[in-house]
């Protein structure tokens, strides 16, 4: 199995609040990314890795082995898992895909048919970021690295944001790992610059319900409004998977507690500007 590989089934759906039903938190489908249009809407980043990973981001035609539509009509994004690389080389070949569209608020649903197992050197991620990264915010929906055994949902805000996460089990089910969303905070040993406020997606018996590293993938959903950012996740066979998740009018107010929640009632307010979807897959 490649050390860091994701497959997207129906890819991502972007939904916007209907003005006529906004009070009920219902959405209407605005855009879908799937095998028909993914590679027309997502571009290849091939600049040096901003996180200084051992990776060489490539683009077509060299990337065609690592980013393509499969025979099952899923979208495969992966890395070179066949060759060995010297530490003096430019890094392992990989792809980093970024959407050309930007969004401010909405419901974002991603359906993965495969998520990679932990492995030394792996760094799979599905995330959103503001302009002039990292100065204008970041939402890490799915992120793990090396042999870590869990997903970290993390919010990064710009310096001086005064956004601090409250540990309130009545609002979300995950475990708080770090509290201050300010990306510049240096407060060892609990928090260092670049940490942000982070929640472990699922712990204890709940870990079995997380799609993390599931070879059959799962679904991640993010609701981003003026008031909050919430993240849910389910395996495809989960009894808790909402019946309306694949409809054109899902209602997250009926989905139960999210894995992670950042809101004006749980923090001091912070603003995340227009955001670009990104799938970054270093080796």
Coordinates of N, CA and C in Angstrom, one line a residue, residues 40 53 73 88 153 174 183-184 240 274:
X40 N -10.1 19.8 -13.5 CA -10.4 21.1 -14.1 C -10.5 22.2 -13.1
X53 N 8.8 19.9 4.2 CA 8.8 18.4 4.2 C 9.8 17.9 3.1
X73 N -13.9 5.1 -11.2 CA -14.3 6.5 -11.2 C -14.2 7.2 -9.9
X88 N 19.9 13.7 0.2 CA 20.4 14.9 -0.5 C 19.6 15.2 -1.8
X153 N -8.1 17.7 14.2 CA -8.8 18.8 13.6 C -8.3 20.1 14.3
X174 N -14.7 15.3 20.6 CA -13.3 15.1 20.5 C -12.5 15.6 21.8
X183 N -1.7 31.3 16.0 CA -0.6 30.5 15.4 C 0.8 30.9 15.8
X184 N 0.9 32.1 16.5 CA 2.2 32.6 16.9 C 2.5 32.3 18.4
X240 N -24.5 6.0 12.6 CA -24.9 7.4 12.8 C -24.8 8.3 11.6
X274 N -12.1 34.5 3.2 CA -12.3 33.6 2.1 C -11.3 32.5 2.0

